[in-house]
Coordinates of C-alpha atoms in Angstrom, one line a residue:
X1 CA 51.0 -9.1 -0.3
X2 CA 51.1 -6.1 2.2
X3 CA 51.2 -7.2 5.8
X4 CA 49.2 -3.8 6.7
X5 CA 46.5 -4.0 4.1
X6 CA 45.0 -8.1 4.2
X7 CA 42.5 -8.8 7.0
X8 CA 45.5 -12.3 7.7
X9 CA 49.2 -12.9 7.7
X10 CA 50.8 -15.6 5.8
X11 CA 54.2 -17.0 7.4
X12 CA 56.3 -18.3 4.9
X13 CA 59.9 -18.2 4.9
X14 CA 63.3 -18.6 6.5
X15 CA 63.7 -18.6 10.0
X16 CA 67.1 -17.5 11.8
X17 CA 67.7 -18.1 15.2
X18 CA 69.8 -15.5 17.9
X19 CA 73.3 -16.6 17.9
X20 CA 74.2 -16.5 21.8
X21 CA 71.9 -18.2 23.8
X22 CA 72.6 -21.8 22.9
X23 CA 75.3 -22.9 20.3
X24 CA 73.4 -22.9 17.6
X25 CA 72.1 -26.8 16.1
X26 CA 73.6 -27.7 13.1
X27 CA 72.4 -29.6 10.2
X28 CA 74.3 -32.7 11.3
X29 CA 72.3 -32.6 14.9
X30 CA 69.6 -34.9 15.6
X31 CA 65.8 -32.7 15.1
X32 CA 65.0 -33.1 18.7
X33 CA 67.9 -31.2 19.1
X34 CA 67.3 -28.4 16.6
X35 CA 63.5 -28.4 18.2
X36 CA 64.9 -27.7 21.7
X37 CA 67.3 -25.0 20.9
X38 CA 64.0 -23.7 18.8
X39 CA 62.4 -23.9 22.1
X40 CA 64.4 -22.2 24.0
X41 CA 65.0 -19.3 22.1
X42 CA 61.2 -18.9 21.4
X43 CA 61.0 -18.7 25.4
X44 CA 63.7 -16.4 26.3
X45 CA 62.4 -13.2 27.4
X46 CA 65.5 -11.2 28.4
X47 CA 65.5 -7.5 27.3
X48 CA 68.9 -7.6 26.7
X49 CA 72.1 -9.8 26.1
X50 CA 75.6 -9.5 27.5
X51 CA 78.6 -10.9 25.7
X52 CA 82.0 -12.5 27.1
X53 CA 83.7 -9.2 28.2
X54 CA 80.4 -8.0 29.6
X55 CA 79.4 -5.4 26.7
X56 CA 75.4 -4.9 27.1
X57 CA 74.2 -5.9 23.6
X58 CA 70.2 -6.1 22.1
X59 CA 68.0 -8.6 22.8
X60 CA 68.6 -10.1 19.5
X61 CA 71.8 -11.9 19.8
X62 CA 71.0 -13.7 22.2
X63 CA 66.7 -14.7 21.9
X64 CA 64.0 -14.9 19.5
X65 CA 63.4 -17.0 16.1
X66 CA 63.8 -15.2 13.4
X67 CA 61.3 -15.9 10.5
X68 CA 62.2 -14.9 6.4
X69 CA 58.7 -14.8 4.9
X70 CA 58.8 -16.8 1.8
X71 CA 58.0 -13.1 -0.5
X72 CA 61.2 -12.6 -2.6
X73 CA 60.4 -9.7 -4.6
X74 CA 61.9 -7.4 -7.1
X75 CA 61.4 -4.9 -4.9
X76 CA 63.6 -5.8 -2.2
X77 CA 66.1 -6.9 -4.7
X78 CA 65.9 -3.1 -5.7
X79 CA 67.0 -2.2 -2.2
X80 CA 70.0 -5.3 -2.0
X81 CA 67.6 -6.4 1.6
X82 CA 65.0 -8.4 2.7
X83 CA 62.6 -8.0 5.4
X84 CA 62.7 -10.5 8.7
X85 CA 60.6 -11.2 11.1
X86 CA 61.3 -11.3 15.2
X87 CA 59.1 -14.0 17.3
X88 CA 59.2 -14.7 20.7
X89 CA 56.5 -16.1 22.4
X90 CA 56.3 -12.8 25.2
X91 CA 55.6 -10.9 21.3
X92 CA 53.1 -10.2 18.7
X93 CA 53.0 -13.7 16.2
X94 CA 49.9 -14.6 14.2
X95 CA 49.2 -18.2 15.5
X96 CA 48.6 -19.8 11.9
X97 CA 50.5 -20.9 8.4
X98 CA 54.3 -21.0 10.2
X99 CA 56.1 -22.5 7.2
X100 CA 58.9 -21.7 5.8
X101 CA 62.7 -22.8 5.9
X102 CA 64.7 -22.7 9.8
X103 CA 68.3 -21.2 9.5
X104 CA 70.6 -20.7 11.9
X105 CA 71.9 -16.9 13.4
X106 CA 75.4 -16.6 13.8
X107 CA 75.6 -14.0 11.2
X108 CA 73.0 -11.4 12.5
X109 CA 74.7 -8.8 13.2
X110 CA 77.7 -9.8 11.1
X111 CA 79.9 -6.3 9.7
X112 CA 81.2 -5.6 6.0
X113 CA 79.2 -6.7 2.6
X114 CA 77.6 -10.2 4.3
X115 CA 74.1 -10.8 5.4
X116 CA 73.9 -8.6 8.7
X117 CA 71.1 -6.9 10.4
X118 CA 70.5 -3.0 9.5
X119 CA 67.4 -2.2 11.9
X120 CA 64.1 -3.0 13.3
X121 CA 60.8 -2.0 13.2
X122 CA 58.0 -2.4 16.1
X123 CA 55.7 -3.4 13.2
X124 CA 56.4 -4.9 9.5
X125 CA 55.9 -2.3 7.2
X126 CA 54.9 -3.0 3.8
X127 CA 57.8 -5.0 1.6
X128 CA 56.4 -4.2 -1.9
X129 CA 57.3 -0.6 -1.3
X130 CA 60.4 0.2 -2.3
X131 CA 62.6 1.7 0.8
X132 CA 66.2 3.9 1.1
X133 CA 68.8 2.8 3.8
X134 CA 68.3 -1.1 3.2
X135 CA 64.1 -1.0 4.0
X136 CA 65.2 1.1 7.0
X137 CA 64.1 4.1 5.6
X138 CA 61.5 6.8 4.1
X139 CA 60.0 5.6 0.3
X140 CA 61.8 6.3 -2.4
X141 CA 61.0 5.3 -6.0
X142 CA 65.2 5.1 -6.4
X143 CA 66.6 3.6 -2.9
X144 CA 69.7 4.7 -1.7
X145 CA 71.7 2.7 0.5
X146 CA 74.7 4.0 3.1
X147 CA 77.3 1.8 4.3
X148 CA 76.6 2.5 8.0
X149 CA 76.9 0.1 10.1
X150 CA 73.6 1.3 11.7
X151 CA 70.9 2.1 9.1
X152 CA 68.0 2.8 11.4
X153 CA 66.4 6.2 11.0
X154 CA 64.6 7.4 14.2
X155 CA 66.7 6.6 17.1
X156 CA 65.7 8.0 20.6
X157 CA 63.3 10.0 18.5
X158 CA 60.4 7.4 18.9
X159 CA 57.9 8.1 21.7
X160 CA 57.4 5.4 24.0
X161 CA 54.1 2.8 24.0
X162 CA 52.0 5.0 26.3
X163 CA 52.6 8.0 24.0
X164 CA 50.9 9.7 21.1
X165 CA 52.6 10.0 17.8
X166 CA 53.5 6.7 16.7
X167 CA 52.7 5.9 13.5
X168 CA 52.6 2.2 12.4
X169 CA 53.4 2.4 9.1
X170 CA 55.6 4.7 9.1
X171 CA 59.5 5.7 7.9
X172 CA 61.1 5.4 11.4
X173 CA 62.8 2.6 11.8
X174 CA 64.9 1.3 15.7
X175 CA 68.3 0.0 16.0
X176 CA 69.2 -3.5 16.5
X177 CA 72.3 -2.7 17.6
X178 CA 71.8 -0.3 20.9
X179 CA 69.8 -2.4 23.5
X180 CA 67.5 0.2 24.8
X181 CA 66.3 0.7 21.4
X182 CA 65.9 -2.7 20.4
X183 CA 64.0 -2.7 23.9
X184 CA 61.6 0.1 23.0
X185 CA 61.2 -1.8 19.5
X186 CA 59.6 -4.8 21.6
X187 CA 57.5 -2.9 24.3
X188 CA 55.8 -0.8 20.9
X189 CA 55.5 -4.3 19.6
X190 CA 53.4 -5.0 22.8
X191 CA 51.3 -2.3 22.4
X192 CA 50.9 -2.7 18.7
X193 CA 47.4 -3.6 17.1
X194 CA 46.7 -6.9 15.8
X195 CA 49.3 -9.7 15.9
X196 CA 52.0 -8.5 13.8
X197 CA 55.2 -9.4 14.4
X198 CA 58.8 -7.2 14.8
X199 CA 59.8 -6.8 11.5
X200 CA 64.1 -6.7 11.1
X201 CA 65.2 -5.5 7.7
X202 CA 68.4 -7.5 6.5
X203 CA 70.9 -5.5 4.1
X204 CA 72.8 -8.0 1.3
X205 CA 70.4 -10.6 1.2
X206 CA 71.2 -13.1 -1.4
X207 CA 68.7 -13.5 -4.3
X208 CA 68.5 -17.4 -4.0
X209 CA 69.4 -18.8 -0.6
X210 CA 70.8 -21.6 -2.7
X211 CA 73.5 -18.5 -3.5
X212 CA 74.4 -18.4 0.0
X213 CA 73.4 -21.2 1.8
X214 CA 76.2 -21.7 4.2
X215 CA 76.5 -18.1 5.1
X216 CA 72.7 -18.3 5.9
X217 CA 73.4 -21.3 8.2
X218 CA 70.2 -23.7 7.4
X219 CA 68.9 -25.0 10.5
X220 CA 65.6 -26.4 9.7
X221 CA 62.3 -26.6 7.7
X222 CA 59.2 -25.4 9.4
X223 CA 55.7 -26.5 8.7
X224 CA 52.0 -25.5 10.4
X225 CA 50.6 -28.5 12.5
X226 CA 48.0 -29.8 10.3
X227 CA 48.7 -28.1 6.7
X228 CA 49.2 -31.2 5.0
X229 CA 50.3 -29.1 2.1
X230 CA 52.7 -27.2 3.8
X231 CA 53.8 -30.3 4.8
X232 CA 54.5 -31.4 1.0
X233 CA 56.3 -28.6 0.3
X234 CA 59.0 -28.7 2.9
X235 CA 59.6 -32.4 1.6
X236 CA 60.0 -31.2 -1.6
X237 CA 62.7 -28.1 -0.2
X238 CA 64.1 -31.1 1.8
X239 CA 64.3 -33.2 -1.1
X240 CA 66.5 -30.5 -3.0
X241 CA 69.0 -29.9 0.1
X242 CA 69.8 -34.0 0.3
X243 CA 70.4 -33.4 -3.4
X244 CA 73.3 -31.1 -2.6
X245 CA 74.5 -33.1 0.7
X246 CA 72.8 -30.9 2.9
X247 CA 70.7 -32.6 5.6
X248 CA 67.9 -30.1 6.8
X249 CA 65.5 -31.6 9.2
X250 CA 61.6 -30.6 9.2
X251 CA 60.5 -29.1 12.5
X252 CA 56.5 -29.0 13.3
X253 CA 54.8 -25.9 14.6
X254 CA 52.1 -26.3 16.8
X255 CA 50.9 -22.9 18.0
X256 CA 50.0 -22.1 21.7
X257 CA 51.8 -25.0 22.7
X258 CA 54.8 -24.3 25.6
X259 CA 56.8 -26.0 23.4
X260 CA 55.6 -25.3 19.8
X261 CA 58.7 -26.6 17.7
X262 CA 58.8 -30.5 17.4
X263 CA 60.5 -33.0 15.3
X264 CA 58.7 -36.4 14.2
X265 CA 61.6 -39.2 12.0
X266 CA 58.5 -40.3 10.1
X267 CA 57.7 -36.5 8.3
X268 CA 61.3 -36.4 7.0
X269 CA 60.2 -37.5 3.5
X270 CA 57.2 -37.9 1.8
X271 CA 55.8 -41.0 2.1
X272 CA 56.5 -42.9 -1.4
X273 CA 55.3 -46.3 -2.6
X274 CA 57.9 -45.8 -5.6
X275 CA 60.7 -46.4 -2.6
X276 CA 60.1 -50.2 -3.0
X277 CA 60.4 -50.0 -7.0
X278 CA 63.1 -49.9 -9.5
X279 CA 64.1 -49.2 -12.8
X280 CA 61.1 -48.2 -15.1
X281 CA 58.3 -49.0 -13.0
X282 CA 60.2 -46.8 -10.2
X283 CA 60.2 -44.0 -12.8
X284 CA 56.3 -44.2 -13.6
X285 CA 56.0 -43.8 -10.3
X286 CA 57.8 -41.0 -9.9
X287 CA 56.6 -39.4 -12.9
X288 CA 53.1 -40.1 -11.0
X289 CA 53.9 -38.5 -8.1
X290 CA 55.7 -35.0 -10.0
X291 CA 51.7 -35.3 -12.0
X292 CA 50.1 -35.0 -8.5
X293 CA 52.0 -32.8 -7.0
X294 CA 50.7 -29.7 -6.9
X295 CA 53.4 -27.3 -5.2
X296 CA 52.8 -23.8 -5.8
X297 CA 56.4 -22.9 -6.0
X298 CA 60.1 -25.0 -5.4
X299 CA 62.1 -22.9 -3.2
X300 CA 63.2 -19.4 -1.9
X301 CA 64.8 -18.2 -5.3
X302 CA 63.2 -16.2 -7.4
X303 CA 63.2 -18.3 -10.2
X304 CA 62.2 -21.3 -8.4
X305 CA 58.8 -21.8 -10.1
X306 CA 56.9 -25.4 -9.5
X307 CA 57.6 -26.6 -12.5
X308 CA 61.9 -27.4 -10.9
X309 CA 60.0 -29.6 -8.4
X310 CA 56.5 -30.8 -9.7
X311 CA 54.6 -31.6 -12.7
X312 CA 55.5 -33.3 -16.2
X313 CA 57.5 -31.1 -18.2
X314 CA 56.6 -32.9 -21.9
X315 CA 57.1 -32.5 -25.6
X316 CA 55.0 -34.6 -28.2
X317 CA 57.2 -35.8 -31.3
X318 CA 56.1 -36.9 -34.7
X319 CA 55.9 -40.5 -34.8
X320 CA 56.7 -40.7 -38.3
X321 CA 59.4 -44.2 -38.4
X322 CA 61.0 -42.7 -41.6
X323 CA 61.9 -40.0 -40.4
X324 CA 65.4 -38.9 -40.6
X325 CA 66.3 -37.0 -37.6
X326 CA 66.3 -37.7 -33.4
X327 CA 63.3 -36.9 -31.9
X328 CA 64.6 -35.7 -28.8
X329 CA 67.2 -33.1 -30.7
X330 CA 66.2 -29.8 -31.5
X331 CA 65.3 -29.1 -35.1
X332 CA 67.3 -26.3 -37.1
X333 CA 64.8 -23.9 -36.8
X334 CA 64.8 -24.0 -32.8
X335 CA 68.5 -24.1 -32.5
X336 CA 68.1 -20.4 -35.1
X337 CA 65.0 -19.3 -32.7
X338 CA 66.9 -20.4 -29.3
X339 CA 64.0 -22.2 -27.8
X340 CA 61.6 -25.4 -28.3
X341 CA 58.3 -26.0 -27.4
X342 CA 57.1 -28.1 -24.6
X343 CA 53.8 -28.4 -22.0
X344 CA 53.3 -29.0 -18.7
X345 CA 50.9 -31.6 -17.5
X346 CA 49.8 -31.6 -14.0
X347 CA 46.9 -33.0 -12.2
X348 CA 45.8 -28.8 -11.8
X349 CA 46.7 -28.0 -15.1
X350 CA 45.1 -30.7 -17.6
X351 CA 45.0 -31.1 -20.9
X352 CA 43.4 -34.0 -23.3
X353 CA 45.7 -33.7 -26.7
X354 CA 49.0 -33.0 -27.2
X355 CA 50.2 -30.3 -30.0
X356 CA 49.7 -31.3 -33.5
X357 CA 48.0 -34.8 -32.3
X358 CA 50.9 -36.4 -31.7
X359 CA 50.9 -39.8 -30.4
X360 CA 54.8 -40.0 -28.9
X361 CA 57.5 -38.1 -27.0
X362 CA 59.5 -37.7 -24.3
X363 CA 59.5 -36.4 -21.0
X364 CA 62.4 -33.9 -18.9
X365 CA 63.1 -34.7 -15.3
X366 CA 61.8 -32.0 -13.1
X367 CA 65.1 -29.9 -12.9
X368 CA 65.2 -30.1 -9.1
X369 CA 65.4 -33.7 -9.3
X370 CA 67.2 -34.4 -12.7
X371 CA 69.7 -37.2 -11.3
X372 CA 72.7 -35.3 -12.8
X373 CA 72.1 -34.7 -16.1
X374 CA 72.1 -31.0 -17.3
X375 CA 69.8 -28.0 -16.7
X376 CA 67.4 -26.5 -19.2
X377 CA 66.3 -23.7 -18.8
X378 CA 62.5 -22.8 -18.7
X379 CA 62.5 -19.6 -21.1
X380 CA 58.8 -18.7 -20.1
X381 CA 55.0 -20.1 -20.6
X382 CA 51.5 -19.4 -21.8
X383 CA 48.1 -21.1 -20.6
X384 CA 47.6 -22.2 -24.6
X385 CA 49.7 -22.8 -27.3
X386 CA 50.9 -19.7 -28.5
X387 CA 52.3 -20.2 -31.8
X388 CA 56.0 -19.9 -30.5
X389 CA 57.4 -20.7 -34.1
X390 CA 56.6 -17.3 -35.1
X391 CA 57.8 -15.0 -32.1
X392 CA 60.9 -13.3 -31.2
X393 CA 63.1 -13.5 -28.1
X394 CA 63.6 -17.7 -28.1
X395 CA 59.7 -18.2 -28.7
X396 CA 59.1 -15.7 -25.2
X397 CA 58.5 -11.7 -27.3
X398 CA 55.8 -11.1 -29.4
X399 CA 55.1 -12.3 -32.7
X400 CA 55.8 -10.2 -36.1
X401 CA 52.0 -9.8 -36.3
X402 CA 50.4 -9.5 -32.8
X403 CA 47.3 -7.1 -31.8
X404 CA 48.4 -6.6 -28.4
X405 CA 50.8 -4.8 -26.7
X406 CA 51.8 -7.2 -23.9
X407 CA 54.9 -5.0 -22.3
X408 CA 51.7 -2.8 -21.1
X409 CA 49.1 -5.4 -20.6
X410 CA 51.6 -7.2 -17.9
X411 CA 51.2 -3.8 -15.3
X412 CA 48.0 -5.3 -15.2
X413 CA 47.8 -9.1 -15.1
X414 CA 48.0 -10.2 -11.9
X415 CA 45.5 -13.1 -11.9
X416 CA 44.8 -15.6 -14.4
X417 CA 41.4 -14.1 -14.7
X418 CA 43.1 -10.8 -15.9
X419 CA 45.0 -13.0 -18.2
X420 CA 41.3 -14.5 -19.7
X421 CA 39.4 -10.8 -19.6
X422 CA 42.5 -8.2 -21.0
X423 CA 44.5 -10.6 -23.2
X424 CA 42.5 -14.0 -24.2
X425 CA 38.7 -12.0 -24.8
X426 CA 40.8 -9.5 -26.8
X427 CA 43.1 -11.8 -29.2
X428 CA 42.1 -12.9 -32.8
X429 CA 44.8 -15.5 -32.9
X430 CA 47.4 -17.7 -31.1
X431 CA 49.7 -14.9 -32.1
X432 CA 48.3 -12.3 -29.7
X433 CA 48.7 -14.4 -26.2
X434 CA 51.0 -12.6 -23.6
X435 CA 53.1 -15.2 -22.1
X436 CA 54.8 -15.4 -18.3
X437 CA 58.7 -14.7 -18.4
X438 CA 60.2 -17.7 -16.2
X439 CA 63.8 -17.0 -16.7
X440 CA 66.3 -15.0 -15.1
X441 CA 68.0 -13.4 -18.1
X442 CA 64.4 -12.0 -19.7
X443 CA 62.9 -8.9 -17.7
X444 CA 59.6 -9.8 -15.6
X445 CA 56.9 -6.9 -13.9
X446 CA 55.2 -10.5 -11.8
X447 CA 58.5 -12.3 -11.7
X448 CA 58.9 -15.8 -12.1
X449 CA 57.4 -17.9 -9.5
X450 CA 54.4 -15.4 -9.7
X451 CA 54.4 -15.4 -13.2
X452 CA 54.3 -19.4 -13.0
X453 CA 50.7 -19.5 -11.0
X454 CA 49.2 -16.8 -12.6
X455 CA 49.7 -19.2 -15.4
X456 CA 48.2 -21.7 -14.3
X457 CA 45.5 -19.8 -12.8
X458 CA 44.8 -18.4 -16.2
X459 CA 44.2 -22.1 -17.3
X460 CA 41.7 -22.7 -14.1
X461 CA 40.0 -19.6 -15.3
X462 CA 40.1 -20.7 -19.1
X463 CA 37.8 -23.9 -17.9
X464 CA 35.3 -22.5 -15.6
X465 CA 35.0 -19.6 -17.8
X466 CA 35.7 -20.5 -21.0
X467 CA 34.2 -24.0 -22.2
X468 CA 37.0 -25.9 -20.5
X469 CA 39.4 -24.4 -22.8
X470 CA 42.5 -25.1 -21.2
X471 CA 41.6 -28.6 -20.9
X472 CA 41.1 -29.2 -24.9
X473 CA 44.2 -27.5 -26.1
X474 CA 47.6 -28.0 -24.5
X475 CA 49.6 -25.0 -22.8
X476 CA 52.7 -24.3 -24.0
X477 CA 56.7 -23.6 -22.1
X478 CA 59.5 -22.7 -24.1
X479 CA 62.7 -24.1 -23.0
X480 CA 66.4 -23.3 -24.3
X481 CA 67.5 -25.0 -27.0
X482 CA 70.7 -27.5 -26.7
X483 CA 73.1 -28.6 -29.1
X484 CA 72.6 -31.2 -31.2
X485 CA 74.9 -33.6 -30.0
X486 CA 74.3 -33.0 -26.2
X487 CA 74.1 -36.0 -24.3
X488 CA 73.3 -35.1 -20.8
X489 CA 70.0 -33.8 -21.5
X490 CA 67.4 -34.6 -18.3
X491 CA 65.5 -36.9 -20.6
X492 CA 63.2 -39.5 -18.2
X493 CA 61.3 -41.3 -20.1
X494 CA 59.8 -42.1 -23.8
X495 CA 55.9 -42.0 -24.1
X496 CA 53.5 -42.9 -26.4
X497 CA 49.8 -42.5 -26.9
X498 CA 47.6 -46.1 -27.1
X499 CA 45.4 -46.8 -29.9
X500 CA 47.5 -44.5 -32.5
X501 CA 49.4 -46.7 -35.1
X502 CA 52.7 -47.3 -35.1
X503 CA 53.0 -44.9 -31.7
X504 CA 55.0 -47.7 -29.6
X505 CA 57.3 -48.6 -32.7
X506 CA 57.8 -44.8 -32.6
X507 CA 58.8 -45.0 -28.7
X508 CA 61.5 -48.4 -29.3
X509 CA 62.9 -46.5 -31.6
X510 CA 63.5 -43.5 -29.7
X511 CA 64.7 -45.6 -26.7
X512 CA 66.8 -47.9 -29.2
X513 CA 68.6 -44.7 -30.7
X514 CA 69.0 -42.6 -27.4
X515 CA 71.0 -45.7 -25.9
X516 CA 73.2 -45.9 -29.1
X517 CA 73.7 -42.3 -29.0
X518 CA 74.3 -41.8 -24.9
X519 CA 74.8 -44.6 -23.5
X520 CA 71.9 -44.7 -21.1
X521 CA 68.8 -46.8 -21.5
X522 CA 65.2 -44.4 -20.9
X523 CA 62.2 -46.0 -20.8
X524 CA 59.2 -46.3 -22.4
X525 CA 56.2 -45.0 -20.9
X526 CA 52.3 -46.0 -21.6
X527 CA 50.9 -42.7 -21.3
X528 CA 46.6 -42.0 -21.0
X529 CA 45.4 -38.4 -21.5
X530 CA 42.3 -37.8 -20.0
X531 CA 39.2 -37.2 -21.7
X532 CA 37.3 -35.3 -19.0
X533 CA 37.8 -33.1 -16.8
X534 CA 37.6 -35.2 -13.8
X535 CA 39.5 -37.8 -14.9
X536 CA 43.6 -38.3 -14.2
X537 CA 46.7 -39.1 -16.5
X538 CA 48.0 -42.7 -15.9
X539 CA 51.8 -43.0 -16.8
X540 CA 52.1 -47.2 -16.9
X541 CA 55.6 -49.1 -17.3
X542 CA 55.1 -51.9 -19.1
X543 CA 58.0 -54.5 -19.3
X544 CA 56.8 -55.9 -23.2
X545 CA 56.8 -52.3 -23.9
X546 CA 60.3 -52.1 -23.6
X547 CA 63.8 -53.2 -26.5
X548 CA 65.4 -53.0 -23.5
X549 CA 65.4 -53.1 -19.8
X550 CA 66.9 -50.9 -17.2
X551 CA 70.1 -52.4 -15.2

């Protein structure tokens, strides 16, 4: 998205706050006292800031929230920075969709190789252009960065508000460390068009804030009064944090309010009738709640993609009780290939049959929430089965016989209605499909977390344009494959199919075997497809289901 060329602005990020006005409110502080200091830096309207031996410093170590719009790009990972955004209520702010993650400012104008401020612009230029001097700069299709400890461009070289000659897109960039030009920055802020906000380029910004979250200083999780889905999301981020003993409190934003940043106990998590359960009947609910959640993405990090937070990530098994093998280990031909097949059910992205008919299987924790069993990695995706088998690159390249030439096609798909028109309208076979690269170590043009909902959009466009395709033939992830004897894999549950022969005996057995071979009892899960459109997946725990019971 380019802030200079979409008739809104979308707010989603990280926010930091100035570092001298108040101490800044740690994690362990109470949210009516990260609100307040929120407050009061929002308010301040000082031009400039002195420090303890009376040094006259910018305006930005000592006021102003700073906002990290939620836009993690390859781009900016091209330039080693990332664009920030200055608000202040006496500023330009658009007054809707503040979301995003809070942190804390102690670092912003930190020296050496660290997160630290390199300049400021009266305006936010656009992101997905790459940039020299770390954004502070002209284009460039190869950035180059200096080590200065100053990387804006135009110093005392801007005209003033009143004058002719600024341009608003433009290469010149302020300082943000001389006050008078960080002054000028704000007064051409005033008498910029629109509502745009200051825009501070950071140099060093990490490519996950999970990387560098203490550096970063987390102070808070923001959300838009009234966006109920924004909401969700920073539950789900909060969610994560708890998970690595970090306590993040979620702050309200109420625009045009004297006081816009609030904190409310009863918005700290997401309101859960699964809190009351326990073992298997907790985990049907939980598995519930992952099917219905509908989070477009799990985090700042690149490779953060909804499926690490939301969604049923599940493979169908043969339910053949002869057979001779595990049905949760990886067969020899994935462990030569690297990768195994799986799909990913969601109450968006529906599906009525599982690959090959199968009637049992099992199901992966979502990765953000995988109680301390391992990580797998999610190799990559396609809206329908894609006849992995027979492709290179763990299941993710093309296969020895495919039309289409997807390393061109994927300049060009940017919506899932792309996806339908260049790539699904033009294959003969499974074999042709372009998939979406999810994973770090495979090269991406859309990127992961982009690559993810263009996915899924592709399977919304495959119904509405397509017959409800999507909906009668599963999609299709590819995961990494694990060793055979791995026992720390995030397995959930066991499922099975009703009204298929011998699909429950198929499920007992799994759950017998998997507690003989790792010690840990999973359960087994009465799992509905649904048959239209409209209807839902019902996950069901059912204690006669169940050899055994969870402790």
């Amino acid at each position: 998205m380019s802030y200079l060329h979409k008739g809104f602005f979308h707010l989603s990020g990280l926010v930091l706050a100035g570092g001298m006005l108040t101490s800044p409110a740690h994690a362990e502080d109470t949210g009516d006292k990260v609100a307040n200091a929120l407050n009061e830096r929002w308010a301040s309207t000082v031009t400039n800031c002195t420090d303890s031996k009376g040094h006259v410093l910018s305006a930005l170590t000592c006021s102003g929230v700073l906002l990290r719009p939620k836009h993690t790009n390859d781009t900016e990972h091209r330039m080693s920075a990332a664009d920030v955004l200055f608000l202040r209520h006496d500023l330009k702010y658009p007054p809707d969709n503040m979301t995003g993650e809070i942190l804390g400012g102690q670092y912003a104008l930190a020296d050496g190789k660290s997160v630290s401020a390199a300049c400021v612009r009266p305006s936010p230029v656009d992101y997905t252009i790459t940039r020299e001097a770390f954004g502070c700069g002209k284009p460039a299709s190869v950035p180059h960065n200096n080590e200065d400890t100053d990387n804006s461009t135009c110093n005392s070289l801007i005209p003033g508000p009143g004058e002719a000659g600024w341009s608003w897109d433009g290469e010149c960039s302020l300082s943000v460390l001389i006050h008078r030009e960080f002054k000028l920055a704000m007064d051409l802020n005033r008498a910029s068009p629109g509502n745009l906000p200051m825009q501070i380029w950071y140099r060093y910004w990490p490519t996950s804030i999970a990387d560098d979250v203490n550096n970063l200083h987390m102070e808070a999780l923001l959300y838009q009064d009234g966006d109920e889905k924004a909401l969700t999301g920073r539950q789900n981020d909060r969610a994560l944090f708890l998970k690595n003993n970090l306590n993040i409190p979620i702050i309200r934003f109420t625009a045009r309010n004297e006081k816009p940043f609030s904190y409310h106990a009863d918005e700290q998590v997401m309101k859960s009738e699964c809190a009351e359960k326990s073992g298997g009947e907790k985990i049907a609910c939980q598995i519930t709640q992952d099917y219905n959640n509908t989070a477009e993405s799990c985090g700042n990090g690149d490779y953060d993609i909804a499926a690490k937070c939301s969604g049923v990530v599940i493979r169908g098994t043969s339910g053949n009780l002869n057979r001779t093998y595990r049905s949760w280990e990886a067969s020899p031909e994935s462990l030569k290939n690297g990768g195994i097949s799986f799909s990913y059910l969601r109450k968006d992205a529906k599906f009525k049959r599982l690959s090959f008919d199968y009637s049992t299987g099992f199901i992966f924790y979502p990765e953000h929430f995988s109680h301390g069993q391992a990580s797998i990695n999610i190799l990559c995706g396609y809206p329908l089965d894609a006849g992995t088998g027979n492709r290179s690159n763990k299941g993710c390249g093309p296969a020895s016989n495919s039309r289409l030439d997807c390393d061109k096609l994927e300049f060009n798909i940017k919506t899932g209605n792309d996806w339908v028109k260049m790539v699904y309208e033009n294959a003969k076979t499974e074999h042709d499909f372009c998939g979406f690269i999810l994973h770090d170590e495979i090269n991406s043009f859309l990127g992961a977390k982009k690559g993810f909902t263009v996915m899924l959009d592709a399977m919304r466009a495959l119904n509405s344009q397509k017959d409800n395709k999507s909906f009668s033939e599963q999609n299709e992830l590819r995961l990494e494959a694990w060793p055979k004897m791995k026992k720390d894999i995030p397995l959930e549950a066991f499922f099975y199919l009703p009204g298929h022969p011998d699909a429950l005996k198929s499920a007992q057995k799994d759950q017998s075997e998997f507690k003989i071979f790792s010690g840990r009892i999973v359960p087994v899960i009465r799992l509905t497809l649904p048959q239209t459109p409209e209807a839902d997946a019902v996950f069901e725990y059912r204690k006669e289901d169940q050899l055994m019971l969870m402790q």
